[in-house]
Amino acid sequence: MVLDPGLVDWADQDLAAHTAVARARMVPQRELEELLADHVARLGVPVRRGVEVTALEDTGDGVLVATTAGPVRTGWLVGCDGGRSTVRRLTGIAFPGTDPELTGHLAVVDIADPEKLADGWTWSARGAYRCGPQPGRVATVEFGRAPADRTEPVTLDELQAVLRRVSGTDVTLTALRGAATRWSDNARQAAAYRSGRVLLAGDAAHVHSPFGGQGLNLGVGDAMNLGWKLGAVVAGWAPEGLLDTYDAERRPLGAWVLDWTRAQSGAMRGDAASAALRQVLADLLGTRDGATHAVKQISGVTQRVDLPGGHPPVGRCAPDLWLTDGSRLADHGHGGGFLLLDRTPDGTLARLAGAWSGRVTGLADAGGAGTGGGDAAPAGVLVRPDGVVAWACDTGRTADAAAGLEAALHRWAGAPSPSAGAR
Ligand SMILES: Cc1cc2nc3c(=O)[nH]c(=O)nc-3n(C[C@H](O)[C@H](O)[C@H](O)COP(=O)(O)OP(=O)(O)OC[C@H]3O[C@@H](n4cnc5c(N)ncnc54)[C@H](O)[C@@H]3O)c2cc1C
């Protein structure tokens, strides 16, 4: 099932408020890793490659970590060590979920007789395969077969046997180009994202099939949510319980992705019921509403963290907001702090946030433009360092607005800075 961008209603309110979605593109993992590694290097964070974590002890005031390069003592430990996370296992965090029903393979190969295979996704009673879109790229899905030992590298013989089974042909593969991947639809979520001073993020916290390409995005979302909170705790200004909001905010999104991928596994089987379900789904995705709904779900524009405050953007990713100087609100967020956009004529809100200076950047922008979608922007918007709207109001002139902002600042940005002076 392929989404046709031409069908999507890009004028939809949620999509128009996030114009970047329409410009989304596939980023090869290698490029993304280089980009993140460069960023980390610019921040001066040392990366030690080839070092394995083998044991850990949470001592209450820190974590003692045994590694193949010797012991490390740290205040906090975040296990970002993948689906078979050692940190999760050593911490004793359960990983409940559903067992795999299929085994998938992905590889780029040389095929002696490609005419024996069809283009696009092709189903049989045993599973399905897809050739393309790049030359030699082959993806297979096979139901009812226990996944082989996933630590063993995928061989050319294994790939050929799988492809022959799911295609019902005697196709011959002659070479494997690059690393091949074997995966399953094992869908599990950590029972807790935090245990004392140990936290989990990325695949260590949740695994699922790669259908729909959501896994890495979900992990990056975890990192964005956790990063600033952990920074606040380490820097000593975190409000009470801030770290616990990580689990509360990220778990529902992880659970949603698990179900989104389970639904796709359900529609992938070779039986008649699944074939009929696929057709129903394909018909729905072939409509304007269906395609728009799917793009909104996959892009995350409809994701909402359950935060107090009834204003529509609260809990959502900050919309594109344009300032009078032509910049976007997001352009001001690279410093990693809070942003307060104040569009009141007298700058009351930005002045109030001055007591949190150093953590909150006030952007007084009286009469600024609306969202990328053309809607009127709220009069005041407080955006957390992870891009989530923490508070918003339509008019900043009332005492209620100031009180609401002050409560949100205390809740998320801690006590006012002593050095910031009187308000
Ligand atoms: C075939 C396939 C296609 C996919 N396509 C997409 C896609 O299109 N889009 C998308 O968003 N996601 C996709 N995903 C999912 C994505 O690859 C994962 O969600 C993502 O790589 C998880 O990142 P991570 O950093 O949490 O874990 P990993 O990528 O698993 O990284 C964990 C790291 O921890 C290290 N490690 C493990 N144990 C230890 C230890 N004891 N000590 C020290 N280090 C350790 C590992 O060596 C590894 O470097 C795909 C997955 C598969 C299998």
PDB file of C-alpha atoms in Angstrom, residues 302-399:
ATOM      1  CA  THR A 302      -1.566  14.994  15.436  1.00  0.00           C
ATOM      2  CA  GLN A 303       0.510  13.555  18.274  1.00  0.00           C
ATOM      3  CA  ARG A 304      -0.462  15.151  21.542  1.00  0.00           C
ATOM      4  CA  VAL A 305       1.145  14.889  24.923  1.00  0.00           C
ATOM      5  CA  ASP A 306      -1.440  15.057  27.701  1.00  0.00           C
ATOM      6  CA  LEU A 307      -0.596  18.399  29.357  1.00  0.00           C
ATOM      7  CA  PRO A 308      -2.758  20.697  31.473  1.00  0.00           C
ATOM      8  CA  GLY A 309      -4.399  23.616  29.689  1.00  0.00           C
ATOM      9  CA  GLY A 310      -7.180  23.546  27.184  1.00  0.00           C
ATOM     10  CA  HIS A 311      -5.699  25.673  24.401  1.00  0.00           C
ATOM     11  CA  PRO A 312      -5.600  23.624  21.156  1.00  0.00           C
ATOM     12  CA  PRO A 313      -1.813  23.695  20.524  1.00  0.00           C
ATOM     13  CA  VAL A 314      -0.924  22.714  24.114  1.00  0.00           C
ATOM     14  CA  GLY A 315       0.779  19.297  24.148  1.00  0.00           C
ATOM     15  CA  ARG A 316       1.417  19.385  20.416  1.00  0.00           C
ATOM     16  CA  CYS A 317       4.546  20.066  18.457  1.00  0.00           C
ATOM     17  CA  ALA A 318       4.826  23.857  18.044  1.00  0.00           C
ATOM     18  CA  PRO A 319       3.274  24.985  14.766  1.00  0.00           C
ATOM     19  CA  ASP A 320       5.142  27.059  12.203  1.00  0.00           C
ATOM     20  CA  LEU A 321       4.844  30.588  13.541  1.00  0.00           C
ATOM     21  CA  TRP A 322       6.249  33.472  11.556  1.00  0.00           C
ATOM     22  CA  LEU A 323       7.687  36.519  13.260  1.00  0.00           C
ATOM     23  CA  THR A 324       7.534  40.053  11.863  1.00  0.00           C
ATOM     24  CA  ASP A 325      11.271  39.955  11.039  1.00  0.00           C
ATOM     25  CA  GLY A 326      10.563  37.054   8.642  1.00  0.00           C
ATOM     26  CA  SER A 327      12.078  34.365  10.873  1.00  0.00           C
ATOM     27  CA  ARG A 328      10.241  31.265  12.027  1.00  0.00           C
ATOM     28  CA  LEU A 329       9.753  30.515  15.703  1.00  0.00           C
ATOM     29  CA  ALA A 330      11.692  27.280  15.183  1.00  0.00           C
ATOM     30  CA  ASP A 331      14.731  29.276  13.978  1.00  0.00           C
ATOM     31  CA  HIS A 332      15.078  30.595  17.535  1.00  0.00           C
ATOM     32  CA  GLY A 333      15.007  27.162  19.170  1.00  0.00           C
ATOM     33  CA  HIS A 334      18.516  25.955  18.371  1.00  0.00           C
ATOM     34  CA  GLY A 335      19.875  26.992  21.774  1.00  0.00           C
ATOM     35  CA  GLY A 336      17.927  24.227  23.466  1.00  0.00           C
ATOM     36  CA  GLY A 337      15.998  26.436  25.895  1.00  0.00           C
ATOM     37  CA  PHE A 338      12.349  27.456  26.250  1.00  0.00           C
ATOM     38  CA  LEU A 339      10.873  29.999  23.842  1.00  0.00           C
ATOM     39  CA  LEU A 340       8.170  32.433  24.794  1.00  0.00           C
ATOM     40  CA  LEU A 341       6.503  34.139  21.866  1.00  0.00           C
ATOM     41  CA  ASP A 342       4.727  37.254  23.098  1.00  0.00           C
ATOM     42  CA  ARG A 343       2.455  39.002  20.616  1.00  0.00           C
ATOM     43  CA  THR A 344       0.825  41.324  23.131  1.00  0.00           C
ATOM     44  CA  PRO A 345       1.193  45.040  22.317  1.00  0.00           C
ATOM     45  CA  ASP A 346       2.999  45.835  25.581  1.00  0.00           C
ATOM     46  CA  GLY A 347       5.190  42.728  25.864  1.00  0.00           C
ATOM     47  CA  THR A 348       3.732  41.763  29.283  1.00  0.00           C
ATOM     48  CA  LEU A 349       4.376  38.071  28.866  1.00  0.00           C
ATOM     49  CA  ALA A 350       7.999  38.354  27.740  1.00  0.00           C
ATOM     50  CA  ARG A 351       8.650  40.675  30.680  1.00  0.00           C
ATOM     51  CA  LEU A 352       7.173  38.148  33.080  1.00  0.00           C
ATOM     52  CA  ALA A 353       9.368  35.388  31.618  1.00  0.00           C
ATOM     53  CA  GLY A 354      12.415  37.617  32.211  1.00  0.00           C
ATOM     54  CA  ALA A 355      12.588  36.134  35.701  1.00  0.00           C
ATOM     55  CA  TRP A 356      13.506  32.821  34.035  1.00  0.00           C
ATOM     56  CA  SER A 357      16.162  34.375  31.818  1.00  0.00           C
ATOM     57  CA  GLY A 358      18.900  31.957  30.841  1.00  0.00           C
ATOM     58  CA  ARG A 359      16.278  29.215  30.512  1.00  0.00           C
ATOM     59  CA  VAL A 360      13.537  31.064  28.634  1.00  0.00           C
ATOM     60  CA  THR A 361      14.080  33.275  25.590  1.00  0.00           C
ATOM     61  CA  GLY A 362      11.341  35.865  25.273  1.00  0.00           C
ATOM     62  CA  LEU A 363      10.447  36.887  21.740  1.00  0.00           C
ATOM     63  CA  ALA A 364       8.338  40.025  21.811  1.00  0.00           C
ATOM     64  CA  ASP A 365       6.660  40.212  18.439  1.00  0.00           C
ATOM     65  CA  ALA A 366       3.641  42.474  18.677  1.00  0.00           C
ATOM     66  CA  GLY A 367       1.375  42.043  15.693  1.00  0.00           C
ATOM     67  CA  GLY A 368       3.404  39.109  14.321  1.00  0.00           C
ATOM     68  CA  ALA A 369       2.065  36.967  11.516  1.00  0.00           C
ATOM     69  CA  GLY A 370       0.030  33.808  11.913  1.00  0.00           C
ATOM     70  CA  THR A 371       0.947  30.190  11.426  1.00  0.00           C
ATOM     71  CA  GLY A 372       2.279  28.717   8.211  1.00  0.00           C
ATOM     72  CA  GLY A 373      -1.316  27.691   7.610  1.00  0.00           C
ATOM     73  CA  GLY A 374      -2.438  31.296   7.649  1.00  0.00           C
ATOM     74  CA  ASP A 375      -4.335  31.036  10.940  1.00  0.00           C
ATOM     75  CA  ALA A 376      -4.005  33.772  13.515  1.00  0.00           C
ATOM     76  CA  ALA A 377      -1.229  32.875  15.964  1.00  0.00           C
ATOM     77  CA  PRO A 378      -2.041  32.756  19.677  1.00  0.00           C
ATOM     78  CA  ALA A 379      -1.104  35.904  21.616  1.00  0.00           C
ATOM     79  CA  GLY A 380       1.315  33.973  23.767  1.00  0.00           C
ATOM     80  CA  VAL A 381       3.009  30.606  23.280  1.00  0.00           C
ATOM     81  CA  LEU A 382       5.511  28.875  25.573  1.00  0.00           C
ATOM     82  CA  VAL A 383       7.475  26.163  23.776  1.00  0.00           C
ATOM     83  CA  ARG A 384       9.514  23.609  25.700  1.00  0.00           C
ATOM     84  CA  PRO A 385      13.039  22.736  24.560  1.00  0.00           C
ATOM     85  CA  ASP A 386      11.666  19.602  22.853  1.00  0.00           C
ATOM     86  CA  GLY A 387       9.377  21.711  20.665  1.00  0.00           C
ATOM     87  CA  VAL A 388       6.177  20.832  22.560  1.00  0.00           C
ATOM     88  CA  VAL A 389       3.805  23.701  23.352  1.00  0.00           C
ATOM     89  CA  ALA A 390       3.574  23.934  27.150  1.00  0.00           C
ATOM     90  CA  TRP A 391       1.163  26.854  27.343  1.00  0.00           C
ATOM     91  CA  ALA A 392      -0.716  29.209  25.014  1.00  0.00           C
ATOM     92  CA  CYS A 393      -3.278  31.974  25.302  1.00  0.00           C
ATOM     93  CA  ASP A 394      -5.332  34.072  22.942  1.00  0.00           C
ATOM     94  CA  THR A 395      -5.011  37.316  24.813  1.00  0.00           C
ATOM     95  CA  GLY A 396      -2.132  38.276  27.056  1.00  0.00           C
ATOM     96  CA  ARG A 397      -3.810  41.251  28.632  1.00  0.00           C
ATOM     97  CA  THR A 398      -5.789  39.502  31.306  1.00  0.00           C
ATOM     98  CA  ALA A 399      -4.488  38.551  34.735  1.00  0.00           C
TER      99      ALA A 399
END
